[in-house]
Short mmCIF file of C-alpha atoms in Angstrom, two decimals:
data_model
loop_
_atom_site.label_atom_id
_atom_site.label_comp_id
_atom_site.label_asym_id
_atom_site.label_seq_id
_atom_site.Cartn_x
_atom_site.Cartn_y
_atom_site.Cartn_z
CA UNK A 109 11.80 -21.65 15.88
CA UNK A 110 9.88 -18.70 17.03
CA UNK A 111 11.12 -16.95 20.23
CA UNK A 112 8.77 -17.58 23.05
CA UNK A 113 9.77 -14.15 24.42
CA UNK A 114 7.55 -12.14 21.20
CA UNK A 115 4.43 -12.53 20.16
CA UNK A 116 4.01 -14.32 16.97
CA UNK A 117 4.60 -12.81 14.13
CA UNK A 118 0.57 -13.45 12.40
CA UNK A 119 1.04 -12.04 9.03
CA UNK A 120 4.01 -13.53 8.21
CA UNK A 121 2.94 -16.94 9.40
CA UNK A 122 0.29 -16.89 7.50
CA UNK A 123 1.53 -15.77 4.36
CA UNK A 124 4.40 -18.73 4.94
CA UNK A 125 1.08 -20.88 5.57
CA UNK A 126 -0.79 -20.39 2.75
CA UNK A 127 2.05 -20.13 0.13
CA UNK A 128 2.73 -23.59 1.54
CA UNK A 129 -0.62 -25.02 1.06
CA UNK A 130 0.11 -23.46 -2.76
CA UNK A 131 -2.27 -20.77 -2.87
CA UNK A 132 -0.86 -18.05 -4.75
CA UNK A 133 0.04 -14.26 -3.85
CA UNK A 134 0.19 -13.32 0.10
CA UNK A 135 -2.72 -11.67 1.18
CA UNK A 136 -2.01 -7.76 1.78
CA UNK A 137 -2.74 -7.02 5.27
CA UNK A 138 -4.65 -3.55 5.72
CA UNK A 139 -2.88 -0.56 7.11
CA UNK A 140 -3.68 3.14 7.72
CA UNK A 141 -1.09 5.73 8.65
CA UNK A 142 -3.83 8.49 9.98
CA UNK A 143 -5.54 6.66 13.43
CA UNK A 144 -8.75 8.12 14.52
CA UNK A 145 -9.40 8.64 18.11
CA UNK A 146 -12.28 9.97 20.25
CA UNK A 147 -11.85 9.89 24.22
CA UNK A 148 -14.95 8.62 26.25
CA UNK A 149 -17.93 11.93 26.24
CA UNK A 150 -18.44 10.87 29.91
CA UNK A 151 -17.18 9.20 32.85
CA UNK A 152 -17.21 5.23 32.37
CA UNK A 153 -19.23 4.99 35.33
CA UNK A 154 -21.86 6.72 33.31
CA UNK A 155 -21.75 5.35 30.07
CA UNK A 156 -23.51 2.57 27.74
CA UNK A 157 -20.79 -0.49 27.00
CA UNK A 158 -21.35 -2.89 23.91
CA UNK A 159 -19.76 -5.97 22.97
CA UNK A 160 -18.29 -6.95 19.57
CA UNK A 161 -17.86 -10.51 18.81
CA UNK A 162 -16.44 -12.14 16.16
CA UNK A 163 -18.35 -15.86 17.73
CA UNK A 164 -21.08 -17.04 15.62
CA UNK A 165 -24.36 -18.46 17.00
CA UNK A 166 -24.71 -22.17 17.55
CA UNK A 167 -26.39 -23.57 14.27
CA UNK A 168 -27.47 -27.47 15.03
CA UNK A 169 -27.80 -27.90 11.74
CA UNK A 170 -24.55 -26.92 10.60
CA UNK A 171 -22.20 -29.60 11.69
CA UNK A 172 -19.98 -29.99 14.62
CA UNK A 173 -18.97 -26.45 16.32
CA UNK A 174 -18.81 -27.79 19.99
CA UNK A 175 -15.26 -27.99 21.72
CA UNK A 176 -12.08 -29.28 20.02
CA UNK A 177 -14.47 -29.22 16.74
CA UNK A 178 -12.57 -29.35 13.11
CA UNK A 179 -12.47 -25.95 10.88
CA UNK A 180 -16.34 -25.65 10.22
CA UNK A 181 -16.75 -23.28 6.98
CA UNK A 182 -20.78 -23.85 7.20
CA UNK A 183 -21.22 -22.19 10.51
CA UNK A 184 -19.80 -18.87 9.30
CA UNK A 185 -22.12 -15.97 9.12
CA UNK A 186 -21.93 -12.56 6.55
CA UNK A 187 -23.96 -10.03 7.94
CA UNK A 188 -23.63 -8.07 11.58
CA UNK A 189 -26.07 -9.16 13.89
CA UNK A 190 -27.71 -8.59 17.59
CA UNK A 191 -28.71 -10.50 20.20
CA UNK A 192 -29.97 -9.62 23.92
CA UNK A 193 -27.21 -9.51 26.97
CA UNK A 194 -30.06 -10.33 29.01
CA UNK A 195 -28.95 -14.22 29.06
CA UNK A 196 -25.63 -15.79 28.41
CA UNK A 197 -25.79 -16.79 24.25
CA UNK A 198 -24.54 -19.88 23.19
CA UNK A 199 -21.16 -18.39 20.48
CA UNK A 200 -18.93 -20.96 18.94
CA UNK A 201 -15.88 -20.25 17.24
CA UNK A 202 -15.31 -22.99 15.05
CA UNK A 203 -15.69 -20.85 11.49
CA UNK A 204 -12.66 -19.51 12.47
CA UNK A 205 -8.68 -20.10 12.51
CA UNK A 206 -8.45 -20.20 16.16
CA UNK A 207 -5.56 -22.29 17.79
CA UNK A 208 -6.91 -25.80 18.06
CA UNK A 209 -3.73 -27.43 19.07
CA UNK A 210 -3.53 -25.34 22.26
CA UNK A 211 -7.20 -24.37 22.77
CA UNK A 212 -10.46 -26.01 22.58
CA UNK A 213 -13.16 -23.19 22.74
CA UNK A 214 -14.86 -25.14 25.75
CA UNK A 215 -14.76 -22.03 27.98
CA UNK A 216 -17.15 -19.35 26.04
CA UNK A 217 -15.92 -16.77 28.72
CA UNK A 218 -12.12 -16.88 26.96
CA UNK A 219 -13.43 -15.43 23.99
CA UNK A 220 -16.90 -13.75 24.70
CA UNK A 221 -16.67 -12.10 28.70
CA UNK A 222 -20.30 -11.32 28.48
CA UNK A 223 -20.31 -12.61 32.00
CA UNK A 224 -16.88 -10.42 33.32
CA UNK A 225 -18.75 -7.74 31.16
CA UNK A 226 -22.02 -7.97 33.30
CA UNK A 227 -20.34 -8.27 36.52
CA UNK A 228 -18.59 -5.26 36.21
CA UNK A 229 -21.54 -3.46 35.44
CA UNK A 230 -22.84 -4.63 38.62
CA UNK A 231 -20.44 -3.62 40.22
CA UNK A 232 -20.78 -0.04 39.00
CA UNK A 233 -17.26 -0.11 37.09
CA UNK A 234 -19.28 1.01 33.98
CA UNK A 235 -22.47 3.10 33.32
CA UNK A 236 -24.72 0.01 31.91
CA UNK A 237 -24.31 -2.80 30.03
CA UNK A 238 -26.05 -2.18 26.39
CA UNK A 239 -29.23 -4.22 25.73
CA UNK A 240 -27.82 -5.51 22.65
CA UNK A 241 -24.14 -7.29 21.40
CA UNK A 242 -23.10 -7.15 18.42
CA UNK A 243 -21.56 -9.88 16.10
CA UNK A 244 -19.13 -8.66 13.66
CA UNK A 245 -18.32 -11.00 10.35
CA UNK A 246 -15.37 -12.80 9.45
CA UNK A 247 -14.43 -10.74 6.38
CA UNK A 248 -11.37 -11.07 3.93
CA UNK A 249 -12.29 -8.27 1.74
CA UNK A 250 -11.82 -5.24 3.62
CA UNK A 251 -13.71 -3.20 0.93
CA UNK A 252 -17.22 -4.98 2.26
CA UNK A 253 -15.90 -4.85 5.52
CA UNK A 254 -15.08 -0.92 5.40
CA UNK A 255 -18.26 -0.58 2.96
CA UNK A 256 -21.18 -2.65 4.64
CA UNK A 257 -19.82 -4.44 7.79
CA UNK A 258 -18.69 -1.12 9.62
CA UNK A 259 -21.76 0.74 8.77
CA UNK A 260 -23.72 -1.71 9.79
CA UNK A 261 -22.73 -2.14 12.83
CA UNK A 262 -22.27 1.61 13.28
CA UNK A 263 -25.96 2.27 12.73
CA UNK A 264 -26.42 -0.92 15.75
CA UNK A 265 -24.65 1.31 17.93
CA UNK A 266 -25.84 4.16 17.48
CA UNK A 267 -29.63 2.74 17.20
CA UNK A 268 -28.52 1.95 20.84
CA UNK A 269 -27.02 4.86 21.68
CA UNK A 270 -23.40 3.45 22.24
CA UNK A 271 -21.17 5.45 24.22
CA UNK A 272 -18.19 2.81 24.17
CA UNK A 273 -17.29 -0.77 22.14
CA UNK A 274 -15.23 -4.03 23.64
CA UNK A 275 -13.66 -5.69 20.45
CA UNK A 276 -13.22 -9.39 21.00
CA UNK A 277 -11.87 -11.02 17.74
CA UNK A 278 -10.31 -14.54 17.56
CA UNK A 279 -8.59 -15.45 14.09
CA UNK A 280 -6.19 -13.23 12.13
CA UNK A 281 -8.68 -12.03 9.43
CA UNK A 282 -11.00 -11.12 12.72
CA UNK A 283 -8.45 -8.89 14.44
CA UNK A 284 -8.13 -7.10 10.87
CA UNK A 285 -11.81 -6.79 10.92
CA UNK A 286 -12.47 -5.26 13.85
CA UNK A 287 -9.49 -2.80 13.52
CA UNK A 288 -11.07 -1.75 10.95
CA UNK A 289 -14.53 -0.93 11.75
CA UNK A 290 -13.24 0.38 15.38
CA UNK A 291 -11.88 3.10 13.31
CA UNK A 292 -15.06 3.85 11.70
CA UNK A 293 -16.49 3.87 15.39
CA UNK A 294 -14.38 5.98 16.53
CA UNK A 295 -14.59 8.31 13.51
CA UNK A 296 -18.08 8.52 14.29
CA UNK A 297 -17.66 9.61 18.06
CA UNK A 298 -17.45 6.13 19.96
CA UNK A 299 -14.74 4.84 21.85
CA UNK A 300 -13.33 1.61 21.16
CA UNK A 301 -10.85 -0.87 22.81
CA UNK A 302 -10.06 -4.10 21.26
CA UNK A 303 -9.26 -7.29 23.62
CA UNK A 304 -6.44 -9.36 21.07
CA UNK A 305 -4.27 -12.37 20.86
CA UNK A 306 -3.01 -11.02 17.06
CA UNK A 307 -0.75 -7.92 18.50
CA UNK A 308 1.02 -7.03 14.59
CA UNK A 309 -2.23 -7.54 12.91
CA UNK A 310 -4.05 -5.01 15.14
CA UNK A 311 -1.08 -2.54 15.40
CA UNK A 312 -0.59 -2.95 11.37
CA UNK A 313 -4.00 -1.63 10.63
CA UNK A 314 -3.81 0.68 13.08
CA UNK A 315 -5.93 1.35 16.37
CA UNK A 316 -7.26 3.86 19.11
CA UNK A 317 -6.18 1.37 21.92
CA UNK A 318 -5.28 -2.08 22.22
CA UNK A 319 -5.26 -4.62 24.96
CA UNK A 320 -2.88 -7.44 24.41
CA UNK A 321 -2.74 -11.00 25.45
CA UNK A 322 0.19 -12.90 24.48
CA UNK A 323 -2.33 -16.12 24.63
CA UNK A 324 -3.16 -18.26 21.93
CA UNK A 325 -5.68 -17.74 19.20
CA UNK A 326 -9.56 -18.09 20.71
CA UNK A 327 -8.75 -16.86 23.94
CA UNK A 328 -8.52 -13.05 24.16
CA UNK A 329 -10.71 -12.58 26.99
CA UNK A 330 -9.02 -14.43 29.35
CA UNK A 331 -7.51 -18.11 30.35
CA UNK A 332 -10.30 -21.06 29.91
CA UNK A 333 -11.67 -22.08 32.85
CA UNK A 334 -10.32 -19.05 34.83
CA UNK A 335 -12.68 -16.38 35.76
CA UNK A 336 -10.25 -14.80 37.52
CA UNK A 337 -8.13 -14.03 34.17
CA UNK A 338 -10.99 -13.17 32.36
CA UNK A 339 -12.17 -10.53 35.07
CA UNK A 340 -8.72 -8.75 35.48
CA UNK A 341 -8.65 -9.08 31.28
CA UNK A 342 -11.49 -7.01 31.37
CA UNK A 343 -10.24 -4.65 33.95
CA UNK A 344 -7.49 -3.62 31.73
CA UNK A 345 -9.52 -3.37 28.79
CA UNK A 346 -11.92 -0.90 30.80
CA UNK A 347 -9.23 0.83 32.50
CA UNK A 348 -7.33 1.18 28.90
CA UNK A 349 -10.66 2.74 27.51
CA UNK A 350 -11.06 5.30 30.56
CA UNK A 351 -7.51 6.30 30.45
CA UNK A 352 -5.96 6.52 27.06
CA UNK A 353 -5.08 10.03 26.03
CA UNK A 354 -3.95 9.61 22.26
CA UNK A 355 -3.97 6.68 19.65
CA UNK A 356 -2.15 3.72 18.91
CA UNK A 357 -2.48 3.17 22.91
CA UNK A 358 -1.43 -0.87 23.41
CA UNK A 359 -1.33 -2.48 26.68
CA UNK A 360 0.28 -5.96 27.20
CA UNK A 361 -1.33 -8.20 29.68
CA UNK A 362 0.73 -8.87 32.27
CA UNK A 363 -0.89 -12.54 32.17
CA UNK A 364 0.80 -15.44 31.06
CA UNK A 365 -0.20 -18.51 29.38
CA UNK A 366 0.00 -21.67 31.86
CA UNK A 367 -0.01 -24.12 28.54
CA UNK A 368 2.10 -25.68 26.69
CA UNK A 369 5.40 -23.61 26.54
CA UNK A 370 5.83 -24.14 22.30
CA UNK A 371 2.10 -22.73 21.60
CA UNK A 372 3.65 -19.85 19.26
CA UNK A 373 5.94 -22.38 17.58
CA UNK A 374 2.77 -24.69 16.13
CA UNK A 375 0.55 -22.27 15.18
CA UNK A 376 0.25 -22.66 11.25
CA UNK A 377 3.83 -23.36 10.54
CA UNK A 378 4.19 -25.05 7.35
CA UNK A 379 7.84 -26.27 9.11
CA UNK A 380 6.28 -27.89 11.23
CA UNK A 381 4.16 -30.53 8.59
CA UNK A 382 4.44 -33.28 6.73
CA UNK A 383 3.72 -33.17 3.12
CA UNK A 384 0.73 -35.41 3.81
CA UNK A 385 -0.42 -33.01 6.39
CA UNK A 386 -0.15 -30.26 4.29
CA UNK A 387 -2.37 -31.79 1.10
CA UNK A 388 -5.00 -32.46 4.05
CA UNK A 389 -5.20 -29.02 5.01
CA UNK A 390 -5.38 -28.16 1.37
CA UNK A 391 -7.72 -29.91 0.45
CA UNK A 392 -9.98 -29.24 3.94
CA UNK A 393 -9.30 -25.78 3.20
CA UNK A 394 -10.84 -26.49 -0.10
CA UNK A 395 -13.74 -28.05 0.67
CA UNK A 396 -14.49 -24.89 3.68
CA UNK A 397 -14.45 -22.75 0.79
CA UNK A 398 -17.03 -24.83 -0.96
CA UNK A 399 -18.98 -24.92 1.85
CA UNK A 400 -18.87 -21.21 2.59
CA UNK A 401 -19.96 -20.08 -0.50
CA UNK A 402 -23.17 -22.74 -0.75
CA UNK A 403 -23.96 -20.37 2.35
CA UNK A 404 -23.22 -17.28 1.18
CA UNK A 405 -25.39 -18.48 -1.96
CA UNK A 406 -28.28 -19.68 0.40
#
C-alpha cells in the first residue's frame, strides 16, 4: 500500500511493473552527480519563454488518441519538432504511460498551459511568449536523447533566441527526458524549469529547478477542467525560474488532488492485477512495440 502522504515512488514501480509483465533486467534510470545551472541573463519581464512538450500532434490516421483512449504506440513521434503559439494546437498524450485510471487527457490545459502560458504574457509576468514550442520525444535510450534529441532542440532555441524553457513531461521515461536535455539547456546558457508529476525521476537525474505536483501522471500543468490550478501552476513555475539561486531547486505545489484518494496506490502496481490482467498488458505492450517500430521504420 503506498502512503498517500509521498509521492510515488516511479522507478521502483516501474521496475516492479515490468519485471511483472516478465520483461527482463530493470531499466537503469539516468543520474548525474554534477547539475548545471545558469540564472535568467535578464529580468523575466524582459525575456523570451518557450514551451517543451512531451504531447504529440493529433494524427487522424493513427488510431484513437482522444480522451480516455487505450496506450496508442502509433501516435508516438522520434524527432523534436515546432509548431506556432499563435493558436491553441491540438496535443494528445495517448503514446504515453500517463495515468488512465485517474485521468483522461480531456483537458489539454493539464498537460500543455499554452493558454496559462499566453495569459501571463499578457499580463506582462514574462518578456514574450516565443513564436515557436517545442515537442520533445519520448526516448528510452538516453544516449539518442543526450546525442540528437537535446541538440536538437538546443539549436530550436537558440534559432529563436530562447532566453528561458517550461518543461512539461507526462510519463516516467518523459520526465527522464526532459531532465536530461534541460541540462544541456542550461549548459548552454538557458534557464530551465520543469513542471512534473514524477518528483524521484526528475530529482534522480538531476535538475536546475523543479516544480512539483503531487497529481497524477498527464496532469502537470494543473487540475483538468480548472484554469484556476493551471494558472497558479504556472505562477510557481515562473516564480521558481525568476528566483532560484543554485541547483537542484524543487518546489512542491501546495495543490492537492480533488480525485480519487488511492490514485498513487493503482498506478502500475503489478499487486494490484490479476494474472489475466497482467498477460493483457503483456501482450498490449507487445503489440505497441510492434507498432512503434513499423513507425520508426516508416
Amino acid at each position: 500500500m503506498s502512503d498517500a502522504n509521498n509521492p510515488i515512488a516511479y522507478m521502483q514501480r516501474t521496475r516492479d511493473y515490468y519485471l511483472a509483465l516478465g520483461y527482463g533486467a530493470p531499466y537503469a534510470w539516468a543520474s548525474f552527480a554534477e547539475v548545471p545551472f545558469t540564472p535568467l541573463a535578464k529580468p523575466l519581464a524582459d525575456s523570451t519563454v518557450a514551451l517543451v512538450t512531451t504531447a504529440a500532434p493529433y494524427q487522424p490516421d493513427k488510431g484513437d488518441q482522444g480522451p480516455g483512449a487505450p496506450y496508442n504506440a502509433a501516435a508516438k513521434f522520434y524527432e523534436v519538432y515546432d509548431a506556432p503559439t499563435a493558436e491553441i494546437p491540438d496535443l494528445r498524450i495517448s503514446h504515453i504511460a500517463i495515468d488512465r485510471d485517474h485521468t483522461t487527457a480531456e483537458d489539454m490545459g493539464s498537460y500543455f498551459p499554452l493558454a496559462a502560458l499566453k495569459n501571463a504574457a499578457d499580463a506582462g509576468k514574462i518578456g514574450k511568449l516565443a513564436d515557436r514550442f517545442f515537442g520533445l520525444p519520448t526516448n528510452r535510450s538516453q544516449r539518442t536523447t543526450i546525442d540528437v534529441d537535446g541538440p536538437a532542440l538546443l539549436a530550436h532555441c537558440q534559432k529563436h533566441n530562447i532566453d528561458a524553457a517550461i518543461f512539461v513531461p507526462n510519463c516516467p521515461v518523459c520526465h527522464q527526458s526532459v531532465s536530461i536535455v534541460a541540462r544541456i539547456l542550461e549548459q548552454a546558457g538557458i534557464a530551465t524549469v520543469i513542471v512534473g508529476c514524477a518528483k524521484d525521476i526528475v530529482e534522480h537525474v538531476g535538475v536546475p529547478r523543479f516544480l512539483f505536483s503531487d497529481f497524477p501522471l498527464g496532469n502537470a500543468a494543473g487540475r483538468p477542467n480548472d484554469p484556476a490550478s493551471q494558472t497558479a501552476t504556472l505562477a510557481m513555475a515562473l516564480n521558481l525560474l525568476e528566483t532560484a539561486d543554485h541547483p537542484r531547486s524543487t518546489v512542491q505545489s501546495d495543490l492537492v488532488w480533488v480525485g480519487a484518494p488511492d490514485w498513487k496506490d493503482d498506478y502500475s502496481n503489478p499487486a494490484k492485477l490479476s494474472p489475466e490482467e497482467i498477460t493483457r498488458r503483456k501482450q498490449a505492450f507487445d503489440a505497441g512495440k510492434v507498432a512503434a517500430k513499423k513507425v520508426l521504420n516508416g
